[in-house]
Coordinates of C-alpha atoms in Angstrom, one line a residue:
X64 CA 64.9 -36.0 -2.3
X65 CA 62.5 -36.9 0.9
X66 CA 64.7 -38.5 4.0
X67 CA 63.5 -41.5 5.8
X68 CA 63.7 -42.1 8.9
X69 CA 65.8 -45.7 10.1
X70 CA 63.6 -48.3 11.6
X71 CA 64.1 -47.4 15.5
X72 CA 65.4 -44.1 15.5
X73 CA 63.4 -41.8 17.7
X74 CA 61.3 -39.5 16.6
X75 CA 62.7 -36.1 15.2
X76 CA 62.4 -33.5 17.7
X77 CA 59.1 -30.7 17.0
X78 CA 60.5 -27.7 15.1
X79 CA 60.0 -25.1 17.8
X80 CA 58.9 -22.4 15.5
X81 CA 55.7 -24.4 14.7
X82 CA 53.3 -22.6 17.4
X83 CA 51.5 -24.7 19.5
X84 CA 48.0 -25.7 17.6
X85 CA 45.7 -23.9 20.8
X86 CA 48.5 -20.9 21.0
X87 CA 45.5 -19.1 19.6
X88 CA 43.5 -19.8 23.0
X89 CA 45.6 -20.9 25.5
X90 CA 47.7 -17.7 27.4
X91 CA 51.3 -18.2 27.9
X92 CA 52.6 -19.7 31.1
X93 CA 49.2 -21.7 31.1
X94 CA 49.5 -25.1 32.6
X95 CA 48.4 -28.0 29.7
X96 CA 48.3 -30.0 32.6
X97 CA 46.3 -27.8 34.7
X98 CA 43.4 -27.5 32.1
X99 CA 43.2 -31.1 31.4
X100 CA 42.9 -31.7 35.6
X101 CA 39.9 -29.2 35.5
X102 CA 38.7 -31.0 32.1
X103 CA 38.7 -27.8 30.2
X104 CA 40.8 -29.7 27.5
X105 CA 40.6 -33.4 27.5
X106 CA 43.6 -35.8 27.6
X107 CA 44.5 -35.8 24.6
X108 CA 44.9 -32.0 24.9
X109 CA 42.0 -30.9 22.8
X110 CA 39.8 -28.4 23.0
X111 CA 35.5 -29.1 22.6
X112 CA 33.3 -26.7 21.6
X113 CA 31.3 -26.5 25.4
X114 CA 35.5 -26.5 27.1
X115 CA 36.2 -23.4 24.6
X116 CA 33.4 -21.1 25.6
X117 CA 34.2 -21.9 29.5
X118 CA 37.8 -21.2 29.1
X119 CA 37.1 -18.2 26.8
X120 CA 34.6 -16.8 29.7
X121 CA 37.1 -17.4 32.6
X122 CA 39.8 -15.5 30.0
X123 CA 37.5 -12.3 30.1
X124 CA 36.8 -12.2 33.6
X125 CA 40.8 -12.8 34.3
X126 CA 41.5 -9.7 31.9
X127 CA 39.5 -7.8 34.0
X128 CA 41.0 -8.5 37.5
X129 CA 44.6 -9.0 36.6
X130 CA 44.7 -4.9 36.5
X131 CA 43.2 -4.9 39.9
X132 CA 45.5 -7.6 41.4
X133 CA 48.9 -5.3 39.8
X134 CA 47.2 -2.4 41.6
X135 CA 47.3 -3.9 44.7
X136 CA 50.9 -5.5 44.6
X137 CA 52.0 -2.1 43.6
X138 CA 51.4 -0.9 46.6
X139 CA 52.1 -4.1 48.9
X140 CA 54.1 -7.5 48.4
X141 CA 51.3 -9.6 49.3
X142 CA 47.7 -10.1 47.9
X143 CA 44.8 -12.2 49.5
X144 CA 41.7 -13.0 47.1
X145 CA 38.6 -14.6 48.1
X146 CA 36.0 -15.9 45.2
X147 CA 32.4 -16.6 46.5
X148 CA 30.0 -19.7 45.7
X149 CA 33.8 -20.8 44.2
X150 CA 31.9 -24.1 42.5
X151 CA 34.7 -26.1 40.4
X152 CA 36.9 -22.9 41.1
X153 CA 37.9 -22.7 37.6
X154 CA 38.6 -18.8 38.0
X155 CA 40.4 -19.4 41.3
X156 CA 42.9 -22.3 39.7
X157 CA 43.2 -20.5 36.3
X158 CA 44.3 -16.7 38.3
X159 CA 46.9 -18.6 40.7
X160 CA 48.8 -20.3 37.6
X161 CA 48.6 -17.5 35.6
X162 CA 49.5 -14.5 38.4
X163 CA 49.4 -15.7 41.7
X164 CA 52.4 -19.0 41.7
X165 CA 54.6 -16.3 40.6
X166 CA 53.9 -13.8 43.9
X167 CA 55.4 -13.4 47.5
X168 CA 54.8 -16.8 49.5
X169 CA 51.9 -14.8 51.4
X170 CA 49.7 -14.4 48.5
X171 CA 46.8 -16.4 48.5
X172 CA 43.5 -17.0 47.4
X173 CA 40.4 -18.2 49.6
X174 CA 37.6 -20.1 47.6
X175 CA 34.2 -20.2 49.4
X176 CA 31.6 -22.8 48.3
X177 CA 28.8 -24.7 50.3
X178 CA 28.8 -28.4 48.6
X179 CA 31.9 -30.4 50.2
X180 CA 32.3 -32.4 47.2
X181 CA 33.3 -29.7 45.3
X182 CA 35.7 -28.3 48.1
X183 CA 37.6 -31.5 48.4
X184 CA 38.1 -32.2 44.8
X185 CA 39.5 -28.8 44.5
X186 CA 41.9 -29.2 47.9
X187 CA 42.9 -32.4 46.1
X188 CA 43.8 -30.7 43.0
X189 CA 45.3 -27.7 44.4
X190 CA 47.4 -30.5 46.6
X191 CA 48.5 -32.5 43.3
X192 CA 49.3 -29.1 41.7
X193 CA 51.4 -27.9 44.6
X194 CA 49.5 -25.1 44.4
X195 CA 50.3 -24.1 48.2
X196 CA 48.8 -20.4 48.1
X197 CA 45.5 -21.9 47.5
X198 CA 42.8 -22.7 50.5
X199 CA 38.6 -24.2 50.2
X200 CA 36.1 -23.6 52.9
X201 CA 33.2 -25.2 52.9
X202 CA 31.1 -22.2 54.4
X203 CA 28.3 -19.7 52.9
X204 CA 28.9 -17.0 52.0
X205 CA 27.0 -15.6 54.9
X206 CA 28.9 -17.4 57.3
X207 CA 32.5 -16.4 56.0
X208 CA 31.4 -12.8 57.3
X209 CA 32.1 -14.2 60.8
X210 CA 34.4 -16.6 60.0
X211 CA 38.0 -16.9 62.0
X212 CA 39.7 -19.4 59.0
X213 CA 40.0 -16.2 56.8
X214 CA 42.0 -13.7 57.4
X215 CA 41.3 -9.5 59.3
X216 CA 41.5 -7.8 55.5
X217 CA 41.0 -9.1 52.0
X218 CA 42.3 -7.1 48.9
X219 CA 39.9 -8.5 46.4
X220 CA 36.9 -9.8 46.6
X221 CA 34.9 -12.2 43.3
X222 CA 31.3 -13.2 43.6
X223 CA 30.2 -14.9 40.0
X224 CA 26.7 -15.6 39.6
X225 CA 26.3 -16.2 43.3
X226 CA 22.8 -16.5 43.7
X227 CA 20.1 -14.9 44.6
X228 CA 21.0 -12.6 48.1
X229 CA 24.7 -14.5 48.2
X230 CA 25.9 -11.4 46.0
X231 CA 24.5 -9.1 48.6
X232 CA 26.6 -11.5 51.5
X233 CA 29.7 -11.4 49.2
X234 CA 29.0 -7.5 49.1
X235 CA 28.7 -7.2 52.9
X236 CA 32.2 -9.6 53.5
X237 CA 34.1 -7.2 51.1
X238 CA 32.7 -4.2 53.0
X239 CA 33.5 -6.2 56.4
X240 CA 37.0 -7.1 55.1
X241 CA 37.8 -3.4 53.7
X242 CA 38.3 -4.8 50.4
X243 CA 40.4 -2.2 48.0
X244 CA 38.4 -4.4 44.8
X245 CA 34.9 -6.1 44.2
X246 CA 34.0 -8.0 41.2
X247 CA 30.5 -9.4 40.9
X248 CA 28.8 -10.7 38.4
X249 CA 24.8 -11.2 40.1
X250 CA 22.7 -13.9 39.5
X251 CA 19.0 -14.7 40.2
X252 CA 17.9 -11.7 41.9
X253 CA 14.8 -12.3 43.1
X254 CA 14.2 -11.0 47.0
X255 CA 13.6 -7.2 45.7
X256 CA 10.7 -8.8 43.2
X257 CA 9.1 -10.2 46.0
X258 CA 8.9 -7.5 48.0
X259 CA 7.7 -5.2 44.9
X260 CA 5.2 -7.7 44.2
X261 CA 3.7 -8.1 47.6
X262 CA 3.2 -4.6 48.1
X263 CA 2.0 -3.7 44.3
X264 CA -1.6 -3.6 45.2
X265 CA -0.6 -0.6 47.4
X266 CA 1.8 0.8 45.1
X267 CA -0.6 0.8 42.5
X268 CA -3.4 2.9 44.2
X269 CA -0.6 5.8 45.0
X270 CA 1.7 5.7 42.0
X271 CA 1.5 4.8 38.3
X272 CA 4.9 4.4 37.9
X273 CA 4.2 1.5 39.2
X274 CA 3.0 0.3 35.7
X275 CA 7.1 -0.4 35.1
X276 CA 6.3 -3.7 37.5
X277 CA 2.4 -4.2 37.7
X278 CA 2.7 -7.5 35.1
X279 CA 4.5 -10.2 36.2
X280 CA 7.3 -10.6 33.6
X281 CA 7.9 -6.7 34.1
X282 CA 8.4 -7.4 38.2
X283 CA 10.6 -9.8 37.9
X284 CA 13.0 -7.8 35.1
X285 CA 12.4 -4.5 36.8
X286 CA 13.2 -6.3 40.0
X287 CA 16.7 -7.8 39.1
X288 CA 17.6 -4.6 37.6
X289 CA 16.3 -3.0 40.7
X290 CA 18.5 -4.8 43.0
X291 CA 22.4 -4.1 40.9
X292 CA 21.0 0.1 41.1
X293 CA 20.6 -0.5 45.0
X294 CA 24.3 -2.2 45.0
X295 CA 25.6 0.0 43.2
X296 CA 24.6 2.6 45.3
X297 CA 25.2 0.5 48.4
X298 CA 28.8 0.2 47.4
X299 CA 28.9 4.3 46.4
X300 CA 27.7 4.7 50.0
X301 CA 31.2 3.2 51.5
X302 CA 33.2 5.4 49.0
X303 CA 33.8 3.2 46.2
X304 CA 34.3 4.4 42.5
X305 CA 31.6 1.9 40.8
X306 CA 31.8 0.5 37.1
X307 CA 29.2 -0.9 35.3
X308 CA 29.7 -3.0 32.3
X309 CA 28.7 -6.1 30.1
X310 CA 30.4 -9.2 30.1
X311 CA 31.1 -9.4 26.5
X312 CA 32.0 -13.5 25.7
X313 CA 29.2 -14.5 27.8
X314 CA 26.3 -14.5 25.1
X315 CA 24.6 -18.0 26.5
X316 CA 23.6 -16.5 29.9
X317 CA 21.5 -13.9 30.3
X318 CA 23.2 -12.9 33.5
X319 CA 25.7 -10.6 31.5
X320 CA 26.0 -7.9 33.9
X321 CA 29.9 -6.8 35.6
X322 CA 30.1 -4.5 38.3
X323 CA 33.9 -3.5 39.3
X324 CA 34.3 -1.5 42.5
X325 CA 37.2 0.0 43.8
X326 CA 37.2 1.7 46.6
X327 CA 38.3 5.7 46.8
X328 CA 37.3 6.8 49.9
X329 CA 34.5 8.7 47.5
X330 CA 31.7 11.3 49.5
X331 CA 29.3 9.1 51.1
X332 CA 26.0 11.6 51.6
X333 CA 25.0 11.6 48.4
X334 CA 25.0 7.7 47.5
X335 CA 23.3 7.0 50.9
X336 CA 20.3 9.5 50.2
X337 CA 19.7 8.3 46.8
X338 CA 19.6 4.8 48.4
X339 CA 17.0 5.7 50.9
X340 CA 14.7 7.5 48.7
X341 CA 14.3 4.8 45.9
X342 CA 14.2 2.7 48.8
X343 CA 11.3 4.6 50.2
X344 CA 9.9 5.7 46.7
X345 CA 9.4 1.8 45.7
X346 CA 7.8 0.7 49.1
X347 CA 11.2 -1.2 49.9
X348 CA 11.9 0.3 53.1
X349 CA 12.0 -3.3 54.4
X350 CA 15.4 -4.0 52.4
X351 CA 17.4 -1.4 54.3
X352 CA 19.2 -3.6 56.5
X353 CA 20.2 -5.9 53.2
X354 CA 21.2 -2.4 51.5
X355 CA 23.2 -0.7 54.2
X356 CA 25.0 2.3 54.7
X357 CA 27.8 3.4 56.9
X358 CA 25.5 4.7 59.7
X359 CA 23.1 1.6 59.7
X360 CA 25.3 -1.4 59.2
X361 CA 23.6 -4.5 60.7
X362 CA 24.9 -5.9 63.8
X363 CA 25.2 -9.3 62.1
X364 CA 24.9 -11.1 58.9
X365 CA 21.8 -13.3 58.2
X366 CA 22.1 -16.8 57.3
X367 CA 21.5 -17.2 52.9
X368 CA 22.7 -19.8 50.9
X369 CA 25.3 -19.2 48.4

């Protein structure tokens, strides 16, 4: 026979071996609260179809540095991460509840992002969080090469979909800051599809490879694959081991490319010889300050937008 409950008795407690109903999508040791602040699930603590595919995306991403960040604090107490063109720093609040609240007091991560509003909401939320291991700076992230408000040496460095030449910035800080991990994610490449297209008329007359870039569509694809080889290489040149992958969960963005470096100390020659001969087999021998090696790193970083 069914019990009722008396007029003004509270509630009976939840049975706690009825999972939560997001268990399913949510990690343990995520903050409710802390996804509802960055309105990945709304206040009534559901999730939307728009909110699941972000958090699913940031989810991937974080299953692929967490093994980077446990590599590092094997070998030290401390870990400093800085995430490029940071925007709402989703990544950045998600990684410090789920890994970095839990480290030494001297862990922290460093988000780098150009529009102010965005910086001061997320020092407000970090704030109201208590999340005390987390720091904004409104800079580029050309400018944070220079910097003084970050620190000698980072340990990881994130670049997601900064744009255009901001990868090749967040590629140059890591380098600068003798980073042990890079994870980039490009985005609207398009300086190296200039450069092939204004000097196609001459390419054309010497090589017919040059066919791969002659129509426009084909120059613009070619390019932006063009420019992750020449990284890749770039970061070979330094001595880092180099994985290239897709970013499987990211099906609306055509952007869908993952490059993971960790440095090795790997040979150097070979990496910086390829470089300079597609360099110079392309007509791009214009680009080699952008893609650097070792022996001709620029004296200075120019000013890009992130």
């Amino acid at each position: 026979m069914k019990k009722h409950r008396k007029a003004g008795a509270p509630p009976a407690p939840e049975r706690q071996d009825q999972p939560h109903p997001l268990a399913a999508e949510i990690r343990p040791g995520q903050s409710l609260e802390l996804l509802k602040e960055l309105h990945i699930l709304t206040r009534d603590g559901k999730l939307n179809q728009d909110s699941r595919r972000k958090l699913k995306q940031v989810y991937h991403l974080v299953q692929f540095i967490e093994p980077l960040l446990r590599q590092v604090l094997a070998d030290q107490p401390e870990i400093r991460l800085v995430d490029h063109g940071a925007g709402k720093s989703y990544l950045g609040f998600i990684l410090y509840d789920l890994f970095f609240k839990d480290q030494a007091p001297g862990s922290h991560i460093y988000g780098i992002e150009t529009r102010d509003e965005l910086v001061q909401k997320s020092e407000e939320l970090a704030a109201r969080l208590g999340f005390a291991g987390m720091s904004f700076l409104n800079l580029s992230v050309a400018e944070s090469i220079t910097s003084e408000r970050l620190p000698e040496q980072i340990d990881v460095v994130t670049a997601l979909h900064a744009c255009n030449t901001a990868t090749d910035d967040a590629i140059h800080f890591a380098l600068k800051k003798k980073a042990r991990f890079i994870v980039l994610v490009p985005c609207c490449q398009a300086e190296v599809a200039s450069v092939l297209k204004k000097n196609k008329a001459r390419s054309l007359s010497r090589d017919a490879l040059t066919e791969i870039w002659r129509h426009p569509v084909h120059t613009r694809e070619f390019g932006s694959q063009l420019t992750n080889v020449l990284r890749c290489l770039q970061l070979e040149a330094h001595g880092y081991q180099v994985t290239v992958t897709e970013l499987v969960g990211w099906e609306h963005s055509m952007k869908n490319e993952l490059i993971v470096a960790s440095y090795q100390n790997l040979p150097r020659r070979r990496p910086s010889e390829r470089l300079q001969a597609v360099l110079q087999s392309l007509g791009l021998e214009e680009l080699g300050e952008r893609f650097f090696t070792e022996a001709a790193e620029p004296k200075s970083a120019e000013p890009a937008a992130s």
